[in-house]
Short mmCIF file of C-alpha atoms and ligand atoms in Angstrom, two decimals:
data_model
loop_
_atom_site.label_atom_id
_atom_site.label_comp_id
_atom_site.label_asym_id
_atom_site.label_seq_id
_atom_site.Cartn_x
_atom_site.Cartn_y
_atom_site.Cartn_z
CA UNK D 1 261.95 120.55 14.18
CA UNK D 2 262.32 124.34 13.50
CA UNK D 3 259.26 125.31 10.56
CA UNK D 4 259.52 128.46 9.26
CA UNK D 5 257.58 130.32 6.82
CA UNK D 6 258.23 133.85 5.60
CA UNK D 7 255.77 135.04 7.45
CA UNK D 8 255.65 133.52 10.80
CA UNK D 9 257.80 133.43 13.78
CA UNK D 10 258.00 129.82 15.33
CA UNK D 11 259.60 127.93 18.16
CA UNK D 12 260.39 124.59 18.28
CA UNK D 13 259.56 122.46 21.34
CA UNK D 14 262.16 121.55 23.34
CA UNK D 15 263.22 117.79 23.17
CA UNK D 16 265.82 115.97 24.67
CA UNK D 17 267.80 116.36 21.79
CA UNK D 18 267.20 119.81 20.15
CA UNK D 19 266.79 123.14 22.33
CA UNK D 20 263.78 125.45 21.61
CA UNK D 21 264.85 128.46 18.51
CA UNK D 22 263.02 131.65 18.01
CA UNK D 23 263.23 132.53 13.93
CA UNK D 24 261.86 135.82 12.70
CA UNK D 25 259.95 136.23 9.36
CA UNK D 26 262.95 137.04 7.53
CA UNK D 27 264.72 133.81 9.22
CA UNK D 28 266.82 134.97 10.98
CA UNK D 29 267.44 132.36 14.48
CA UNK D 30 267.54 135.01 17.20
CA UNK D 31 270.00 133.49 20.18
CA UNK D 32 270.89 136.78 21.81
CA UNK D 33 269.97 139.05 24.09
CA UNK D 34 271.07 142.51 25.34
CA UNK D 35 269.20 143.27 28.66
CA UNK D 36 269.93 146.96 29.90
CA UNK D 37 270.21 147.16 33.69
CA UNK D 38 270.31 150.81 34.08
CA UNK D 39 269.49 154.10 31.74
CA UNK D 40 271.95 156.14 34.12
CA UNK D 41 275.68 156.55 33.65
CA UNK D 42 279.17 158.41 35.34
CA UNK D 43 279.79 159.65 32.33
CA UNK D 44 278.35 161.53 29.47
CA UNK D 45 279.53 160.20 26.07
CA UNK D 46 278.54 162.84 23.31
CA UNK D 47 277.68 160.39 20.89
CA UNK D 48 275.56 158.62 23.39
CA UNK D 49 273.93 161.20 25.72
CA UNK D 50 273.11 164.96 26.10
CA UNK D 51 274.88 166.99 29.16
CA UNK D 52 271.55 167.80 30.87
CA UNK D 53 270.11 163.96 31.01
CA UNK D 54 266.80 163.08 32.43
CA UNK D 55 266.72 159.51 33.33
CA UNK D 56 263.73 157.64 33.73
CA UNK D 57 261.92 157.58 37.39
CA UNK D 58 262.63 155.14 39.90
CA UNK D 59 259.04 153.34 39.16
CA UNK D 60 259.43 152.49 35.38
CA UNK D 61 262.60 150.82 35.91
CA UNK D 62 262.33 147.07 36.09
CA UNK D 63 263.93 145.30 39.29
CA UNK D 64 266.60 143.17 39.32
CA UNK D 65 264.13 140.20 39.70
CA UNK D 66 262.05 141.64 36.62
CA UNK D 67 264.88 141.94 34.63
CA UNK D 68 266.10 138.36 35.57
CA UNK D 69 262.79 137.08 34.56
CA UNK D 70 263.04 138.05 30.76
CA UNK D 71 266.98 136.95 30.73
CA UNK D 72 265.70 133.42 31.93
CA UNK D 73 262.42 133.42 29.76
CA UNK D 74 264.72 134.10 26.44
CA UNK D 75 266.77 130.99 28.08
CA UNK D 76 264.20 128.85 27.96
CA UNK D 77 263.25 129.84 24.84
CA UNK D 78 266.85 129.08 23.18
CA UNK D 79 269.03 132.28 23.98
CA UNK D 80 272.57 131.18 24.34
CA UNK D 81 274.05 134.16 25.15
CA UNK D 82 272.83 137.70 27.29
CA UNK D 83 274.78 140.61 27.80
CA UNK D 84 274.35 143.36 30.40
CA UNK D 85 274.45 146.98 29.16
CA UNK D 86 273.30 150.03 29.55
CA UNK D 87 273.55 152.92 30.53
CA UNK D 88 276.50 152.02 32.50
CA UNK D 89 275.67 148.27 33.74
CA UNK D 90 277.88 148.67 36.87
CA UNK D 91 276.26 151.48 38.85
CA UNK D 92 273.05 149.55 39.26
CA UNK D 93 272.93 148.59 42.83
CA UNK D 94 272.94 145.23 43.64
CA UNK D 95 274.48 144.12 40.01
CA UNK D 96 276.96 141.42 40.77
CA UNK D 97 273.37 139.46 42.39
CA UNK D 98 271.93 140.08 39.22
CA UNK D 99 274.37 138.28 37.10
CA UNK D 100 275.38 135.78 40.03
CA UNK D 101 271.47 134.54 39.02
CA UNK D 102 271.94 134.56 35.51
CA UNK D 103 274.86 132.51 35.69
CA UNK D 104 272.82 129.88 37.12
CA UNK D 105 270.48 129.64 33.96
CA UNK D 106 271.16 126.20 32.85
CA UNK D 107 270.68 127.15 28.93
CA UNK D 108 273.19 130.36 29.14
CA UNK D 109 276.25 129.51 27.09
CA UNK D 110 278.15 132.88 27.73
CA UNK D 111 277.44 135.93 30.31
CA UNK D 112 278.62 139.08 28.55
CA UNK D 113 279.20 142.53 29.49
CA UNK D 114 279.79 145.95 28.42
CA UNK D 115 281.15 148.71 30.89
CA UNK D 116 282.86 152.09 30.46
CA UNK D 117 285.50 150.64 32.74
CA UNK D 118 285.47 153.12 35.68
CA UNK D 119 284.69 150.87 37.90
CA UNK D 120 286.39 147.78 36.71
CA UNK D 121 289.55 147.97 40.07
CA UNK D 122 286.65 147.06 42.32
CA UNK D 123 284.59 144.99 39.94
CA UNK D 124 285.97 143.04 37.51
CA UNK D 125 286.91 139.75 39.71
CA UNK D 126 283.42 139.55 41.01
CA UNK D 127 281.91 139.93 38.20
CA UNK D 128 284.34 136.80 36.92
CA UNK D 129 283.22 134.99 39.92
CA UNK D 130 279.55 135.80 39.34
CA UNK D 131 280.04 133.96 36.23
CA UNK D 132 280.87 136.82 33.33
CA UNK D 133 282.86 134.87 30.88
CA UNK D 134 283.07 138.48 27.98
CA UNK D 135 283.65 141.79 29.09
CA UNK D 136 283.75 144.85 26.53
CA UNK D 137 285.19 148.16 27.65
CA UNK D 138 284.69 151.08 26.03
CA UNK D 139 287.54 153.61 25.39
CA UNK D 140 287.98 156.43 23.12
CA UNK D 141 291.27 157.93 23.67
CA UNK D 142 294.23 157.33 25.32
CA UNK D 143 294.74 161.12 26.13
CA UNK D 144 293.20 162.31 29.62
CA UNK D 145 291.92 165.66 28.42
CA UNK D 146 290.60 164.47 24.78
CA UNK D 147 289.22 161.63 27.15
CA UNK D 148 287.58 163.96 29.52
CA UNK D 149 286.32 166.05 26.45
CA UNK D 150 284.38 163.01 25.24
CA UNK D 151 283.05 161.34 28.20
CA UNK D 152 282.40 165.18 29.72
CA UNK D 153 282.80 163.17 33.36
CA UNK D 154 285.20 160.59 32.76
CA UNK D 155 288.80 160.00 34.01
CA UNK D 156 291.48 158.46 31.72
CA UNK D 157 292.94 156.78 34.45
CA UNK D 158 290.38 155.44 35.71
CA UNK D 159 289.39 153.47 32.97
CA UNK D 160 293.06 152.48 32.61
CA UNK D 161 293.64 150.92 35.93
CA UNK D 162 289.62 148.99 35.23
CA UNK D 163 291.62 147.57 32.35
CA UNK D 164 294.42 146.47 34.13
CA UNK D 165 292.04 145.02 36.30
CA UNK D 166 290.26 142.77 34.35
CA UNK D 167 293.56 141.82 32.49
CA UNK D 168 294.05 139.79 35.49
CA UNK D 169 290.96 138.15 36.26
CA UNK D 170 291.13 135.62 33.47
CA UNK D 171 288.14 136.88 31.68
CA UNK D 172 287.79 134.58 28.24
CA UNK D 173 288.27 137.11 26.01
CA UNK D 174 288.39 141.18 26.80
CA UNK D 175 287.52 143.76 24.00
CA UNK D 176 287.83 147.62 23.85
CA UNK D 177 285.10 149.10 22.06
CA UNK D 178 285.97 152.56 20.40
CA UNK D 179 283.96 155.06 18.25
CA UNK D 180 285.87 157.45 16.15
CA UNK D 181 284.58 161.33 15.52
CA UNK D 182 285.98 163.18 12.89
CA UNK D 183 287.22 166.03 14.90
CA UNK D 184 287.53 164.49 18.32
CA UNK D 185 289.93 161.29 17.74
CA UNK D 186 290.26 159.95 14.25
CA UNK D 187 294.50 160.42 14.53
CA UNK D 188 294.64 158.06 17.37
CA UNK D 189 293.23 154.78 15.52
CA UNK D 190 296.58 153.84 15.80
CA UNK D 191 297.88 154.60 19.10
CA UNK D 192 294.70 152.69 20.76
CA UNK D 193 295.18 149.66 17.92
CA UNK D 194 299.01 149.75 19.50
CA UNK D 195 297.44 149.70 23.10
CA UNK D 196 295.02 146.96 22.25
CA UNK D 197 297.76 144.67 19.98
CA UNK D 198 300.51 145.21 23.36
CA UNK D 199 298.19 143.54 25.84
CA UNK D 200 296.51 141.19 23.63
CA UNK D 201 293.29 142.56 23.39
CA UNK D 202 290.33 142.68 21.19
CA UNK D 203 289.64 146.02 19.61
CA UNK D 204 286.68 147.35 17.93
CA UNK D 205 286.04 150.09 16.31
CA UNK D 206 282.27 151.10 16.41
CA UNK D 207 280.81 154.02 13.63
CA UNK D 208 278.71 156.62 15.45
CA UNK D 209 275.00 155.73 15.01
CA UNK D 210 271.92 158.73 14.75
CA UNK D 211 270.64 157.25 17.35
CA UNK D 212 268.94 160.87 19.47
CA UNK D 213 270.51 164.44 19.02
CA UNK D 214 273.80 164.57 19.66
CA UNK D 215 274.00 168.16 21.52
CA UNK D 216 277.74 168.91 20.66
CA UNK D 217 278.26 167.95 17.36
CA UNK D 218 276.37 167.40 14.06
CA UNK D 219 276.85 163.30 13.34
CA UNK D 220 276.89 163.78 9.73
CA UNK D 221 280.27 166.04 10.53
CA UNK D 222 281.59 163.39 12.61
CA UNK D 223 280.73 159.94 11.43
CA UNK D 224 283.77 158.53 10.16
CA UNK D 225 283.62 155.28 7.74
CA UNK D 226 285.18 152.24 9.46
CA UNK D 227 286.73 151.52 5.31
CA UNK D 228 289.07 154.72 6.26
CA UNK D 229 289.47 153.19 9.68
CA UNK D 230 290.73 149.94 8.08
CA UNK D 231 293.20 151.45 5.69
CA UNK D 232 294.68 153.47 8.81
CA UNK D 233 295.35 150.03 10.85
CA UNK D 234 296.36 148.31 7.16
CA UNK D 235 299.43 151.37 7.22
CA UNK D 236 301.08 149.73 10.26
CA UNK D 237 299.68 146.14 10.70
CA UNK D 238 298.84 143.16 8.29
CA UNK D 239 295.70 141.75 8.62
CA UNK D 240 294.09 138.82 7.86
CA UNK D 241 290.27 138.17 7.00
CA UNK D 242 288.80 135.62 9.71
CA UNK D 243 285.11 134.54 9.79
CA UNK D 244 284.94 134.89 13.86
CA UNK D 245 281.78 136.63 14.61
CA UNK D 246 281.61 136.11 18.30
CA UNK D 247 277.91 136.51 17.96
CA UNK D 248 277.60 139.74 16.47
CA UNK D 249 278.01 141.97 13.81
CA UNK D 250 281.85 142.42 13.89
CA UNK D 251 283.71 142.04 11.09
CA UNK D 252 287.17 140.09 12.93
CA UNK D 253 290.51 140.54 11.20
CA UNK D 254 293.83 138.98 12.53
CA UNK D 255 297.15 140.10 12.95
CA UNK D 256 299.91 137.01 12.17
CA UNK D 257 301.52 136.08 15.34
CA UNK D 258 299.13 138.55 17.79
CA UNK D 259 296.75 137.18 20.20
CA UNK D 260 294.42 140.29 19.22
CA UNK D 261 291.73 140.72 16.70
CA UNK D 262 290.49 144.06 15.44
CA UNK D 263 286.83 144.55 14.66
CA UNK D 264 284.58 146.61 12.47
CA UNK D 265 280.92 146.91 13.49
CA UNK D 266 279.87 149.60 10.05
CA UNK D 267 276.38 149.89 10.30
CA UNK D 268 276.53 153.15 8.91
CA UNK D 269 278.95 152.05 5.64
CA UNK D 270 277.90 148.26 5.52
CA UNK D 271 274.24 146.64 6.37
CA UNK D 272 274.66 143.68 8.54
CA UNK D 273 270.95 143.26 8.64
CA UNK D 274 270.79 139.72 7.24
CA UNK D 275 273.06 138.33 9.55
CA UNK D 276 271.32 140.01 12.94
CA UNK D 277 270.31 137.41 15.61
CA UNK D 278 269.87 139.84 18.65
CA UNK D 279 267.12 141.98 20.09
CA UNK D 280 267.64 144.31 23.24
CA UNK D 281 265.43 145.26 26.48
CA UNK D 282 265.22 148.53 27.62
CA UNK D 283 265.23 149.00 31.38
CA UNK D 284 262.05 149.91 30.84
CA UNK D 285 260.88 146.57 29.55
CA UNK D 286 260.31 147.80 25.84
CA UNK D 287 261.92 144.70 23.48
CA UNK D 288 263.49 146.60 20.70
CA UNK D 289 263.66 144.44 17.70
CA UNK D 290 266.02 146.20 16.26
CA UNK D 291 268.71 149.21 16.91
CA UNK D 292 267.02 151.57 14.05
CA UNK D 293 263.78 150.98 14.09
CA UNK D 294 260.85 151.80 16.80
CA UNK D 295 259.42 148.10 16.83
CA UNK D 296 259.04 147.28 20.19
CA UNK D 297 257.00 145.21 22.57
CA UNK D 298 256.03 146.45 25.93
CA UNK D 299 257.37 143.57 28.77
CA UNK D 300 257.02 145.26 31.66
CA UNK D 301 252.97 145.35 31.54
CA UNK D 302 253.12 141.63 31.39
CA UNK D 303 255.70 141.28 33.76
CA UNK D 304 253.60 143.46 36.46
CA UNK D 305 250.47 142.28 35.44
CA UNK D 306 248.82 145.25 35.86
CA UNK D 307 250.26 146.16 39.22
CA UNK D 308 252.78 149.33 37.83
CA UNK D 309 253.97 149.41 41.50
CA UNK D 310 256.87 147.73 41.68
CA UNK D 311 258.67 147.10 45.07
CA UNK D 312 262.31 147.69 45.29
CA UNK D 313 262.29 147.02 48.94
CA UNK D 314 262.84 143.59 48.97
CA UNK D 315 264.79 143.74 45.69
CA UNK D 316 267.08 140.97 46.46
CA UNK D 317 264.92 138.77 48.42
CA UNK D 318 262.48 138.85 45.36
CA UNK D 319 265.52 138.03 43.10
CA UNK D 320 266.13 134.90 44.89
CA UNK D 321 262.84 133.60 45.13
CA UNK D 322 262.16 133.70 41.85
CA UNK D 323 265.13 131.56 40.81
CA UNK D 324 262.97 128.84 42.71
CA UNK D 325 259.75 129.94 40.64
CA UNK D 326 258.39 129.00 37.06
CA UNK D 327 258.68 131.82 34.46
CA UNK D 328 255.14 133.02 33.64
CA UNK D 329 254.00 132.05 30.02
CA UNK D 330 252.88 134.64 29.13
CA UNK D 331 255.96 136.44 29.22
CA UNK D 332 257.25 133.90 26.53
CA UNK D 333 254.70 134.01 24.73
CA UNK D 334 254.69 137.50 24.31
CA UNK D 335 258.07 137.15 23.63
CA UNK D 336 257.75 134.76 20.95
CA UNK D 337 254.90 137.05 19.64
CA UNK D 338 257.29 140.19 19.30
CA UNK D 339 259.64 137.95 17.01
CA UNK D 340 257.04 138.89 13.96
CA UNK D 341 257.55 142.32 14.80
CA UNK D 342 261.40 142.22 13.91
CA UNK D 343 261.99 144.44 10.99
CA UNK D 344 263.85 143.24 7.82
CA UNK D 345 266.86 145.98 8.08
CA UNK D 346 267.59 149.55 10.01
CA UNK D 347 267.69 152.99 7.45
CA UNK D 348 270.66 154.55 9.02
CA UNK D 349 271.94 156.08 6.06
CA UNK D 350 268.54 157.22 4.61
CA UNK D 351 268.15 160.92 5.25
CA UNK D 352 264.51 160.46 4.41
CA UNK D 353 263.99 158.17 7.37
CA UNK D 354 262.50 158.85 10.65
CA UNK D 355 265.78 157.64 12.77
CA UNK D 356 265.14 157.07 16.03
CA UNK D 357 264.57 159.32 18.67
CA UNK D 358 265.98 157.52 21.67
CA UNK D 359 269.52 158.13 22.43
CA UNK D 360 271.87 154.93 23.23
CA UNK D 361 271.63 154.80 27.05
CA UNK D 362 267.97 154.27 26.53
CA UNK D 363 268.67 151.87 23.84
CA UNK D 364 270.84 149.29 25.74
CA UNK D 365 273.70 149.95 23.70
N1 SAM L 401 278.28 152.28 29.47
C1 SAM L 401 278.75 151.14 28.79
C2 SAM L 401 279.85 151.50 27.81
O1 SAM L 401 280.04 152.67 27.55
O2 SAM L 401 280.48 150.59 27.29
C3 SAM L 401 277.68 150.31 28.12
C4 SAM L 401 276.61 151.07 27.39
S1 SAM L 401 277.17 151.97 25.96
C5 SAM L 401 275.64 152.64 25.40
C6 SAM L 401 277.57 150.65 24.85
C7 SAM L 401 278.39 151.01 23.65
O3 SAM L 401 277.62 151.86 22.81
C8 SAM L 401 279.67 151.76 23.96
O4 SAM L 401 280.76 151.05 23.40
C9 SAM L 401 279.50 153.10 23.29
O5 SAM L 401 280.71 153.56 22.78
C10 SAM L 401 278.51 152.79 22.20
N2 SAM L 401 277.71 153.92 21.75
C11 SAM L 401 276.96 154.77 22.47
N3 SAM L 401 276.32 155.65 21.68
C12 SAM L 401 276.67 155.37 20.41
C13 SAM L 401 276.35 155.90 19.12
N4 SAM L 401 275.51 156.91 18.99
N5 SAM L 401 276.89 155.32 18.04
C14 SAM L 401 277.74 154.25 18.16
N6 SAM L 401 278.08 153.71 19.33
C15 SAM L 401 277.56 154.25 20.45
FE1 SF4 L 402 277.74 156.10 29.65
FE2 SF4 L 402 278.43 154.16 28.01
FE3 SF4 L 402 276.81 156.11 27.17
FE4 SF4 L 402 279.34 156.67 27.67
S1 SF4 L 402 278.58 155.26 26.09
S2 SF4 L 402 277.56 157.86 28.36
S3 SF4 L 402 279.79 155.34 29.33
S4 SF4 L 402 276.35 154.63 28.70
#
């Protein structure tokens, strides 16, 4: 049996009949997991990164194997579902191996992903076959130079024929994820809710989070309230209220007779804090308990046991041997440990409050 008190983070045992759950102070059951493959990216989002990026050295990155330990230890410990991000998940090398083992995890209930698309012609049906059953794309505008403007390196069409792509691979459900800037592409809410709605896709429209300097823009200038995104849709389209979540903190509205759903994630006009059940890994190894706050625990010292050299010679070979090995306890125990550390909500819309420094490709967006 789950016990919870308000101040402890517990896990139940697993039994035949129940599997393990990890509940924060607050209560919250926490049952997914966002593991960032890669910091690096083809593009350059200006919400998400600077121009002039530094990624993080070769040596601080976890390896595949690394980061397949933690997806499998959260596994155990009753995460359903784990979703590869980034940075752009899909120009780590060896990536398809990567979720080919996590797949495999007997306790995974869905394999999500979130790409920028780019590279979608090539990837998409192995990454069906490696056992993806979700795949988010992100897209912004439907207008090759606005696009370019945005991503600073990206190519419209590109990302077009990715979507195509995965259209046909029989993915379970596919979702475009957009952000609209005052200023860059708040008149085509529409035009990409038409795109979505024609090819029965899931859209969702993200607001821009302070999450690092922007370097072009000023976020208070551009942050645009999902309510006026709403009442654009609302001029062309009924919707209905639904209580989908898919496991996040989408708000899911349905159009009568339309296969899509359009979705609001509004942490900047509407806390979802109460109903958050997901932390994040950096590629790094930092857990990040939660998307505003600093509250992290560091995995990668466990994970390397004091060693800091890690090998990426034998990346792959490492990978599949530890499929055949135990995962160490004391990565879930840390693990378990860093539950306490969870915060109760972010401050986004608090001037007063330290936001966080680290921008979203760092995060594991
Ligand atoms: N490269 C992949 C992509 O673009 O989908 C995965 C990583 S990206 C960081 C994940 C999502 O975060 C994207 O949908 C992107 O639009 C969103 N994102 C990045 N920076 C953001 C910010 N400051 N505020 C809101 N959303 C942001
Ligand atoms: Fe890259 Fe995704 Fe960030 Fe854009 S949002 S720069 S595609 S990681």
């Amino acid at each position: 049996m789950t016990i919870t008190t308000n101040t402890t983070t517990q896990t139940t045992p697993l039994t035949a009949s129940s599997q393990p759950k990890m509940i924060d102070k607050f209560g919250r059951h926490i049952d997914y997991v966002r593991l960032s493959v890669t910091d690096r990216c083809d593009f350059r989002c200006v919400y998400c990164m600077t121009e002039d990026m530094t990624f993080l050295p070769r040596k601080d990155v976890l390896t595949l194997e690394e980061i397949y330990q933690v997806g499998r230890a959260f596994t155990e410990l009753g995460v359903s579902r784990l979703r590869l991000t980034g940075g752009e998940p899909l120009v780590r090398n060896n990536v398809i191996a990567l979720v080919q083992a996590l797949g495999r995890l007997p306790g995974l209930r869905e394999l999500l992903l979130t790409t920028n698309g780019a590279q979608l012609v090539q990837m998409a049906a192995p990454l069906r076959e490696a056992g993806v059953n979700r795949i988010n794309i992100s897209i912004d505008s439907l207008d090759p130079d606005r696009f370019k403007r945005i991503t600073r390196t990206g190519r419209l069409d590109k990302v077009l024929a990715g979507i195509e792509a995965a259209r046909g691979c029989n993915f379970d459900r596919i979702r475009l994820n957009t952000v609209i800037m005052k200023g860059y592409n708040d008149d085509e809410v529409l035009t990409l809710t038409d795109y979505a709605v024609e090819r029965g896709l899931d859209i969702a429209f993200i607001e821009e989070m302070p999450l690092g300097q922007a370097s072009d823009h000023l976020r208070e200038e551009t942050v645009c309230s999902n309510d006026w995104v709403l009442e654009q849709i609302q001029q062309r389209y009924t919707l209905q209220n639904t209580s989908d979540t898919t496991a996040g903190p989408s708000r899911y509205y349905r159009i009568p007779g339309e296969r899509s759903r359009i979705g609001f994630i509004s942490p900047m006009s509407h806390n979802f804090c109460g109903d958050c059940n997901r932390v994040r890994m950096t590629v790094e190894g930092r857990l990040l308990l939660c998307l505003g706050n600093e509250h992290s625990a560091d995995l990668r010292k466990i994970l390397r046991a004091g060693n800091e050299q890690n090998n990426r010679r034998d990346e792959m070979a490492q990978l599949e041997a530890s499929e055949e090995l135990p995962v160490s306890s004391e990565l879930k125990a840390a693990i378990i440990a860093a539950m306490d550390l969870k915060p109760e909500r972010h401050h986004f819309y608090e001037s007063d409050y330290a936001q966080p420094v680290r921008l979203m490709n760092m995060t594991g967006g």
